[in-house]
Amino acid sequence: MVPSSNFHAPMASRPPSARQARRLWAIGDVQALDAHDPLAARREAFQLPVGTIYLCGNSLGPMQPGVRARVQHLIDIEWGVDLIRSWNLHDWFALPERIGARLARILGAGADEVTVADSTSVNLFKVACAARSLRPDRRRILTERGNFPTDAYVLQGIAQMSRGGTEFVAVDRQRISDAIDEDTAVVVLTHVHYKDAAMFDMAAITARAHAAGALIVWDLSHSVGAVPLALDACKADFAIGCTYKYLNGGPGSPAFIYAARRHHDAMHPGLVGWWGDARPFDFADDFEPAAGMRRMLTGTGPVIGLLALDAALDLFDDLDMNEVQLKSQCLSSLFFDLIEQKCAGFGLEEVIPDPPAPRGSHVALRHSEGYAIMQALVRRNVIGDFRAPDIMRFGLTPLYTSYRDVWNAVDVLAEIMSTGAWQAHEYTLRSRVT
Ligand SMILES: *Cc1c(COP(=O)(O)O)cnc(C)c1O
């Protein structure tokens, strides 16, 4: 097992002036962008605190009143009155596949290839074990060094459990393609990187893995609901991801699992339970895997979380993800243009993929005092987050972020930087969650 050091993915940062294709923006231009924004009306589906510019939807999507109404009904009627009968009466039992089918459209998958259960971390364990068991003659699980930590930790855990049967290997992003060899059983990659938002070419890397005889698992936590996805067309094997980020499912909402139909009969998730059994209400002594995605379930699902997610997805039913991505790219360009225009000389560095790559829907700036600066921003109701050691992240979520929000947020940042307001002692005290 290759130990994972405190290494961080190599990312280029350069002073804003190094980027080309700049333009100078006036407030009127920004207002015009909002006036012609085809997604502007989507904001009405959300309830955001007045005066807050919320740039953290890549960590926790905001609340929709439609979700509250659905959860309220669940609490008052389904749980409150109908009680245990609701498993049949309101078909709680079918929620994982019913919501899975709705997610399938967003993922570019078949309705029978997606289910919803547990957390992304737990689901990664299940699909990595499943993929591993489909390549028994190979020893290696390969991932990117600097991947989101849980991905590496889960895979290290699998390697440890196997007592030498599985080797965990993490290599730099640029070396991934070359590192996929005849001993690689599974490649596990996060499609959009959580720090610099660099996006892998899913079709190309999947083809590369398959050419070497390996299987691939995609973590779509920072992709789903932000960029168009085509799991089936890319011939992906397995995928997992969060629903509380761009899908706005609510804090800790259950995660999804995708498995290509061709693997359904042979896949074994490693972690199994009675909900994955073919006939859970036979209460048999020995496990018999259910057909299809049901075998990926373990135990009783979080019904409140599932229903909140179901309601949150209403927004996506008629949404064109290409339109969402296009606006995201415009918001990002505007953000970086304005950083150059209003924040030059403050020591803020753009964090951009190296080599240049398509990006997801958040942007990042690097500053050695990033934590304190972000705290000062949050105090002024511009909410982003911080990723150690020095990265400030801003989610530019097209469904409720206006161009004017970006303009205003950069204004607040410029004010904090020019006055040195971030240097106040209170902003240096670290909370447990950053
Ligand atoms: C947010 C995120 C996770 C979170 O996993 P949980 O099990 O929900 O805590 C996992 N992977 C990636 C790439 C993420 O960005």
Coordinates of C-alpha atoms and ligand atoms in Angstrom, one line a residue:
M1 CA 0.0 0.0 0.0
V2 CA 1.4 3.4 -0.9
P3 CA 1.0 5.7 2.0
S4 CA -0.9 8.9 1.2
S5 CA 1.1 11.8 2.5
N6 CA -0.3 15.3 3.0
F7 CA 0.3 15.8 -0.6
H8 CA -2.1 18.2 -2.4
A9 CA -3.0 17.9 -6.1
P10 CA -0.7 20.0 -8.2
M11 CA -2.6 23.1 -9.2
A12 CA -1.3 26.1 -11.0
S13 CA -1.9 29.4 -9.4
R14 CA -1.0 32.6 -11.2
P15 CA -1.7 36.2 -10.6
P16 CA -4.9 37.2 -12.3
S17 CA -3.1 39.2 -14.9
A18 CA -1.7 36.1 -16.5
R19 CA -5.1 35.1 -17.8
Q20 CA -6.1 36.3 -21.2
A21 CA -9.4 37.3 -22.7
R22 CA -10.2 39.9 -20.1
R23 CA -12.8 42.5 -20.4
L24 CA -13.7 45.4 -18.2
W25 CA -17.2 45.1 -16.8
A26 CA -19.6 47.9 -15.9
I27 CA -22.6 47.3 -13.7
G28 CA -24.9 47.9 -16.6
D29 CA -23.4 45.0 -18.5
V30 CA -24.0 42.7 -15.5
Q31 CA -27.6 43.8 -15.2
A32 CA -28.1 43.1 -18.9
L33 CA -26.8 39.6 -18.4
D34 CA -29.3 39.0 -15.7
A35 CA -32.1 40.5 -17.7
H36 CA -31.5 38.0 -20.5
D37 CA -30.7 35.0 -18.3
P38 CA -33.1 32.1 -19.2
L39 CA -32.5 30.6 -15.8
A40 CA -33.2 33.7 -13.8
A41 CA -36.8 32.6 -12.8
R42 CA -35.4 29.3 -11.2
R43 CA -34.3 31.3 -8.3
E44 CA -37.9 31.7 -7.2
A45 CA -38.0 28.0 -6.3
F46 CA -35.5 28.6 -3.5
Q47 CA -35.7 30.3 -0.1
L48 CA -32.5 32.2 0.6
P49 CA -32.1 34.6 3.5
V50 CA -32.5 38.2 2.4
G51 CA -29.2 40.0 2.0
T52 CA -27.2 36.8 1.7
I53 CA -25.1 35.9 -1.3
Y54 CA -24.9 32.2 -1.1
L55 CA -21.8 30.8 -2.9
C56 CA -21.7 27.5 -1.1
G57 CA -24.2 25.4 -3.1
N58 CA -21.4 23.1 -4.0
S59 CA -21.3 22.0 -0.3
L60 CA -24.9 22.4 0.8
G61 CA -27.6 23.4 -1.6
P62 CA -30.3 25.8 -0.2
M63 CA -33.8 24.9 0.8
Q64 CA -36.8 25.0 -1.5
P65 CA -40.2 25.6 0.1
G66 CA -41.5 22.7 -2.1
V67 CA -39.3 20.4 -0.1
R68 CA -40.5 21.8 3.2
A69 CA -44.1 21.2 2.2
R70 CA -43.3 17.6 1.2
V71 CA -41.5 16.9 4.4
Q72 CA -44.3 18.5 6.4
H73 CA -46.8 16.2 4.8
L74 CA -44.6 13.2 5.6
I75 CA -44.3 14.2 9.2
D76 CA -48.0 15.1 9.7
I77 CA -49.8 12.5 7.7
E78 CA -47.5 9.7 6.5
W79 CA -45.7 9.3 9.8
G80 CA -48.1 11.1 12.1
V81 CA -51.3 9.3 11.1
D82 CA -50.6 6.5 8.7
L83 CA -47.6 5.2 10.7
I84 CA -46.3 1.8 9.7
R85 CA -48.9 1.4 7.0
S86 CA -47.1 4.0 5.0
W87 CA -44.5 1.5 3.8
N88 CA -47.2 0.1 1.6
L89 CA -49.8 2.9 1.6
H90 CA -47.3 5.6 0.4
D91 CA -44.9 3.1 -1.1
W92 CA -41.9 4.1 1.0
F93 CA -40.5 0.7 0.1
A94 CA -40.0 1.8 -3.5
L95 CA -38.4 5.2 -2.8
P96 CA -34.8 4.1 -3.7
E97 CA -35.7 3.0 -7.2
R98 CA -38.3 5.7 -7.8
I99 CA -35.8 8.4 -6.9
G100 CA -33.1 6.5 -8.7
A101 CA -35.1 6.6 -11.9
R102 CA -35.4 10.4 -11.6
L103 CA -31.7 10.8 -11.0
A104 CA -31.0 8.5 -14.0
R105 CA -32.1 11.3 -16.4
I106 CA -29.7 13.7 -14.9
L107 CA -26.9 11.1 -15.0
G108 CA -27.4 10.0 -18.5
A109 CA -28.3 6.5 -17.3
G110 CA -31.1 3.9 -17.6
A111 CA -33.9 4.1 -15.0
D112 CA -32.9 0.7 -13.7
E113 CA -29.3 1.5 -13.3
V114 CA -29.5 4.0 -10.3
T115 CA -30.6 3.7 -6.7
V116 CA -30.3 5.8 -3.6
A117 CA -28.9 4.8 -0.2
D118 CA -26.4 5.5 2.5
S119 CA -23.7 8.1 2.1
T120 CA -21.3 8.6 -0.8
S121 CA -18.4 7.2 1.4
V122 CA -20.4 4.0 2.1
N123 CA -21.5 3.7 -1.5
L124 CA -17.9 4.0 -2.7
F125 CA -17.0 1.1 -0.5
K126 CA -19.8 -1.0 -2.1
V127 CA -19.1 -0.2 -5.7
A128 CA -15.3 -0.4 -5.3
C129 CA -15.8 -3.9 -3.8
A130 CA -18.2 -4.8 -6.6
A131 CA -15.8 -3.7 -9.3
R132 CA -12.9 -5.3 -7.5
S133 CA -14.7 -8.6 -7.4
L134 CA -15.3 -8.4 -11.1
R135 CA -11.5 -8.3 -11.7
P136 CA -10.3 -11.0 -9.3
D137 CA -7.0 -11.7 -11.1
R138 CA -5.8 -8.1 -10.7
R139 CA -4.5 -6.5 -7.5
R140 CA -4.5 -2.8 -7.9
I141 CA -7.0 0.0 -7.1
L142 CA -5.8 3.2 -8.6
T143 CA -6.8 6.8 -7.8
E144 CA -5.7 10.4 -8.1
R145 CA -3.3 11.7 -5.5
G146 CA -5.1 14.7 -3.9
N147 CA -8.5 13.2 -4.6
F148 CA -11.2 14.1 -2.1
P149 CA -10.0 12.4 1.1
T150 CA -12.9 10.1 1.8
D151 CA -12.3 8.4 -1.6
A152 CA -8.7 7.6 -0.7
Y153 CA -9.5 6.5 2.8
V154 CA -12.3 4.1 1.7
L155 CA -10.0 2.5 -0.8
Q156 CA -7.1 2.3 1.7
G157 CA -9.6 0.5 4.0
I158 CA -10.4 -2.0 1.3
A159 CA -6.7 -2.6 0.7
Q160 CA -6.2 -3.1 4.4
M161 CA -9.1 -5.6 4.8
S162 CA -7.7 -7.6 1.9
R163 CA -4.5 -8.3 3.8
G164 CA -2.3 -8.0 0.8
G165 CA -4.7 -9.1 -1.9
T166 CA -5.4 -5.5 -3.0
E167 CA -2.9 -2.7 -3.5
F168 CA -3.9 0.9 -3.2
V169 CA -2.1 3.3 -5.5
A170 CA -2.5 7.0 -5.8
V171 CA -0.7 9.0 -8.6
D172 CA -0.7 12.6 -9.7
R173 CA -3.4 13.6 -12.1
Q174 CA -1.1 13.9 -15.1
R175 CA 0.1 10.3 -14.6
I176 CA -3.3 8.6 -14.2
S177 CA -3.6 7.4 -17.8
D178 CA -0.1 5.9 -17.9
A179 CA -0.5 4.3 -14.6
I180 CA -3.5 2.1 -15.7
D181 CA -1.8 -1.2 -16.4
E182 CA -2.6 -4.9 -16.6
D183 CA -2.6 -5.3 -12.8
T184 CA -5.2 -2.5 -12.4
A185 CA -8.5 -3.9 -11.3
V186 CA -10.3 -0.6 -10.7
V187 CA -9.7 3.1 -11.3
V188 CA -11.6 5.4 -9.0
L189 CA -11.7 9.1 -10.0
T190 CA -13.6 12.2 -9.0
H191 CA -15.0 13.7 -12.1
V192 CA -14.8 17.4 -11.0
H193 CA -12.0 18.1 -8.5
Y194 CA -13.2 19.6 -5.2
K195 CA -10.5 22.2 -5.1
D196 CA -9.7 23.5 -8.6
A197 CA -12.9 22.2 -10.3
A198 CA -10.9 20.5 -13.0
M199 CA -13.1 18.1 -14.9
F200 CA -11.8 14.8 -16.4
D201 CA -12.8 13.7 -19.9
M202 CA -15.1 10.9 -18.7
A203 CA -15.3 9.1 -22.1
A204 CA -11.6 9.2 -22.8
I205 CA -10.4 8.0 -19.4
T206 CA -13.1 5.3 -19.2
A207 CA -12.0 4.1 -22.7
R208 CA -8.4 4.1 -21.4
A209 CA -9.3 2.0 -18.4
H210 CA -11.3 -0.4 -20.5
A211 CA -8.5 -0.7 -23.1
A212 CA -6.2 -1.9 -20.2
G213 CA -8.9 -4.3 -19.0
A214 CA -9.7 -2.3 -15.9
L215 CA -13.1 -1.1 -14.6
I216 CA -13.8 2.5 -13.6
V217 CA -15.7 4.2 -10.8
W218 CA -16.7 7.8 -11.1
D219 CA -17.4 10.0 -8.0
L220 CA -19.8 12.6 -9.3
S221 CA -20.3 14.6 -6.1
H222 CA -19.2 17.9 -7.6
S223 CA -20.7 17.1 -11.0
V224 CA -24.3 16.0 -10.6
G225 CA -26.7 18.8 -11.0
A226 CA -23.9 21.1 -12.2
V227 CA -22.7 19.7 -15.6
P228 CA -24.3 17.5 -18.2
L229 CA -23.5 13.8 -17.6
A230 CA -23.7 10.8 -19.9
L231 CA -22.7 7.7 -17.9
D232 CA -24.2 5.2 -20.4
A233 CA -22.8 6.9 -23.4
C234 CA -19.3 7.1 -21.8
K235 CA -19.6 3.3 -20.9
A236 CA -18.9 4.0 -17.3
D237 CA -19.0 1.0 -15.0
F238 CA -20.0 2.4 -11.6
A239 CA -20.6 5.8 -10.2
I240 CA -21.6 7.4 -6.9
G241 CA -22.2 10.9 -5.6
C242 CA -23.8 13.3 -3.1
T243 CA -27.3 14.7 -3.4
Y244 CA -26.9 17.5 -0.8
K245 CA -24.7 19.6 -3.0
Y246 CA -25.9 20.8 -6.4
L247 CA -29.1 18.7 -6.2
N248 CA -30.2 20.5 -3.0
G249 CA -31.5 17.4 -1.3
G250 CA -30.9 18.8 2.2
P251 CA -28.2 18.2 4.9
G252 CA -27.0 14.6 4.8
S253 CA -29.5 13.6 2.2
P254 CA -28.8 10.0 0.9
A255 CA -26.4 9.4 -1.9
F256 CA -26.8 7.6 -5.2
I257 CA -25.2 4.6 -6.8
Y258 CA -25.0 3.8 -10.5
A259 CA -24.0 0.4 -11.9
A260 CA -24.1 -0.3 -15.6
R261 CA -26.7 -2.9 -16.5
R262 CA -24.1 -5.3 -17.9
H263 CA -22.6 -5.7 -14.3
H264 CA -25.9 -6.3 -12.5
D265 CA -26.0 -10.1 -12.4
A266 CA -22.4 -10.5 -11.3
M267 CA -21.7 -7.6 -9.0
H268 CA -21.2 -8.2 -5.3
P269 CA -21.2 -5.1 -3.1
G270 CA -19.2 -6.5 -0.3
L271 CA -21.4 -4.7 2.3
V272 CA -24.8 -6.4 2.2
G273 CA -27.9 -6.4 4.3
W274 CA -31.5 -7.5 4.4
W275 CA -32.7 -4.6 2.1
G276 CA -30.5 -6.0 -0.6
D277 CA -32.0 -9.5 -0.3
A278 CA -34.2 -10.9 -3.0
R279 CA -37.1 -11.4 -0.5
P280 CA -36.4 -9.4 2.7
F281 CA -39.8 -10.3 4.2
D282 CA -39.1 -14.0 4.0
F283 CA -36.6 -13.5 6.8
A284 CA -34.5 -16.3 5.4
D285 CA -31.2 -17.3 7.2
D286 CA -29.0 -17.0 4.1
F287 CA -28.6 -13.9 1.9
E288 CA -29.7 -14.1 -1.7
P289 CA -28.9 -11.0 -3.6
A290 CA -31.9 -9.1 -5.2
A291 CA -31.8 -8.6 -8.9
G292 CA -30.5 -5.3 -10.3
M293 CA -29.7 -2.3 -8.2
R294 CA -31.6 -3.4 -5.1
R295 CA -28.7 -5.5 -4.0
M296 CA -26.8 -2.3 -3.5
L297 CA -29.1 -1.4 -0.6
T298 CA -28.1 -2.4 2.9
G299 CA -30.6 -1.5 5.6
T300 CA -33.7 0.7 6.1
G301 CA -33.4 3.9 4.1
P302 CA -33.7 7.4 5.7
V303 CA -37.3 8.1 4.6
I304 CA -37.3 11.7 5.6
G305 CA -34.1 12.4 3.7
L306 CA -35.4 10.3 0.7
L307 CA -38.6 12.3 0.4
A308 CA -36.8 15.6 0.8
L309 CA -34.6 14.6 -2.0
D310 CA -37.5 13.5 -4.1
A311 CA -39.1 16.9 -3.8
A312 CA -35.9 18.7 -4.4
L313 CA -35.6 17.0 -7.8
D314 CA -38.8 18.5 -9.1
L315 CA -36.7 21.4 -10.2
F316 CA -34.6 19.2 -12.5
D317 CA -37.5 17.6 -14.3
D318 CA -37.6 20.1 -17.2
L319 CA -34.1 21.5 -16.8
D320 CA -31.6 21.5 -19.7
M321 CA -28.2 20.8 -18.1
N322 CA -26.4 22.3 -21.1
E323 CA -28.0 25.6 -20.3
V324 CA -27.0 25.2 -16.6
Q325 CA -23.4 24.6 -17.6
L326 CA -23.3 27.5 -20.0
K327 CA -24.4 29.9 -17.3
S328 CA -22.0 28.4 -14.9
Q329 CA -19.1 29.1 -17.3
C330 CA -20.3 32.7 -17.8
L331 CA -20.5 33.2 -14.0
S332 CA -17.0 31.8 -13.6
S333 CA -15.6 34.1 -16.3
L334 CA -17.2 37.1 -14.8
F335 CA -15.9 36.2 -11.4
F336 CA -12.3 35.9 -12.6
D337 CA -12.6 39.1 -14.7
L338 CA -13.9 41.0 -11.7
I339 CA -11.2 39.6 -9.4
E340 CA -8.7 41.1 -11.8
Q341 CA -10.7 44.3 -12.2
K342 CA -11.4 45.0 -8.5
C343 CA -8.9 42.9 -6.5
A344 CA -5.6 43.3 -8.4
G345 CA -2.6 43.7 -6.0
F346 CA -4.2 42.1 -3.0
G347 CA -2.3 38.8 -3.4
L348 CA -5.2 36.7 -4.4
E349 CA -4.4 33.9 -6.9
E350 CA -6.7 32.1 -9.2
V351 CA -6.7 28.4 -8.7
I352 CA -7.1 26.9 -12.2
P353 CA -6.6 23.4 -13.6
D354 CA -3.1 22.6 -14.8
P355 CA -3.0 21.8 -17.7
P356 CA -6.0 23.9 -18.6
A357 CA -9.2 21.7 -18.5
P358 CA -12.9 22.1 -18.6
R359 CA -14.2 23.0 -15.2
G360 CA -17.1 22.3 -12.9
S361 CA -19.3 24.9 -11.2
H362 CA -17.1 26.4 -8.5
V363 CA -14.2 28.7 -8.5
A364 CA -11.3 29.0 -6.1
L365 CA -8.8 31.6 -5.0
R366 CA -5.6 31.0 -3.1
H367 CA -4.3 33.2 -0.3
S368 CA -2.2 32.3 2.7
E369 CA -4.8 34.0 5.0
G370 CA -7.7 32.5 3.1
Y371 CA -9.4 31.3 6.3
A372 CA -9.6 34.7 7.9
I373 CA -10.6 36.3 4.6
M374 CA -13.4 33.8 4.2
Q375 CA -14.6 34.4 7.7
A376 CA -14.7 38.2 7.0
L377 CA -16.8 37.5 3.9
V378 CA -19.2 35.2 5.7
R379 CA -19.6 37.9 8.4
R380 CA -20.7 40.2 5.6
N381 CA -23.2 37.6 4.3
V382 CA -21.1 36.4 1.3
I383 CA -20.9 32.7 2.0
G384 CA -18.3 30.5 0.5
D385 CA -16.0 28.0 2.2
F386 CA -12.4 27.3 2.9
R387 CA -10.3 24.2 2.1
A388 CA -7.0 23.9 3.9
P389 CA -4.3 24.9 3.6
D390 CA -5.1 28.1 1.6
I391 CA -8.1 27.8 -0.7
M392 CA -11.2 29.9 -0.7
R393 CA -14.0 28.2 -2.7
F394 CA -17.1 29.9 -4.2
G395 CA -19.9 27.8 -5.7
L396 CA -21.4 29.6 -8.7
T397 CA -24.7 27.7 -8.9
P398 CA -26.7 28.9 -11.9
L399 CA -30.1 28.1 -10.5
Y400 CA -30.1 30.8 -7.9
T401 CA -26.9 32.9 -8.4
S402 CA -27.3 36.0 -10.5
Y403 CA -24.5 37.9 -12.3
R404 CA -25.2 40.8 -10.0
D405 CA -24.5 38.4 -7.0
V406 CA -21.1 37.8 -8.4
W407 CA -20.5 41.6 -8.9
N408 CA -21.6 42.3 -5.3
A409 CA -19.6 39.5 -3.8
V410 CA -16.4 40.6 -5.5
D411 CA -17.1 44.2 -4.3
V412 CA -17.3 42.9 -0.7
L413 CA -14.1 41.0 -1.2
A414 CA -12.4 44.0 -2.6
E415 CA -13.5 46.1 0.4
I416 CA -12.3 43.5 2.9
M417 CA -8.9 43.3 1.1
S418 CA -8.4 47.1 0.7
T419 CA -9.3 47.9 4.3
G420 CA -7.5 44.9 5.8
A421 CA -10.7 44.1 7.6
W422 CA -9.9 40.4 7.5
Q423 CA -7.1 41.0 9.9
A424 CA -9.4 41.2 12.9
H425 CA -8.5 38.6 15.5
E426 CA -12.0 37.1 15.5
Y427 CA -11.5 35.8 12.0
T428 CA -8.5 33.7 12.8
L429 CA -10.3 31.4 15.2
R430 CA -11.0 28.1 13.4
S431 CA -14.4 26.4 13.7
R432 CA -14.6 22.6 13.4
V433 CA -16.2 22.7 10.0
T434 CA -14.5 25.1 7.6
Ligands
LIG1 C1 -18.6 16.0 -0.8 C2 -17.8 14.8 -1.3 C3 -17.9 13.5 -0.7 C4 -18.7 13.4 0.6 O1 -19.0 12.1 1.0 P1 -19.9 11.9 2.2 O2 -19.9 10.4 2.4 O3 -21.3 12.4 1.8 O4 -19.4 12.6 3.4 C5 -17.3 12.4 -1.3 N1 -16.6 12.6 -2.4 C6 -16.4 13.8 -3.0 C7 -15.6 13.9 -4.3 C8 -17.0 14.9 -2.5 O5 -16.8 16.1 -3.1

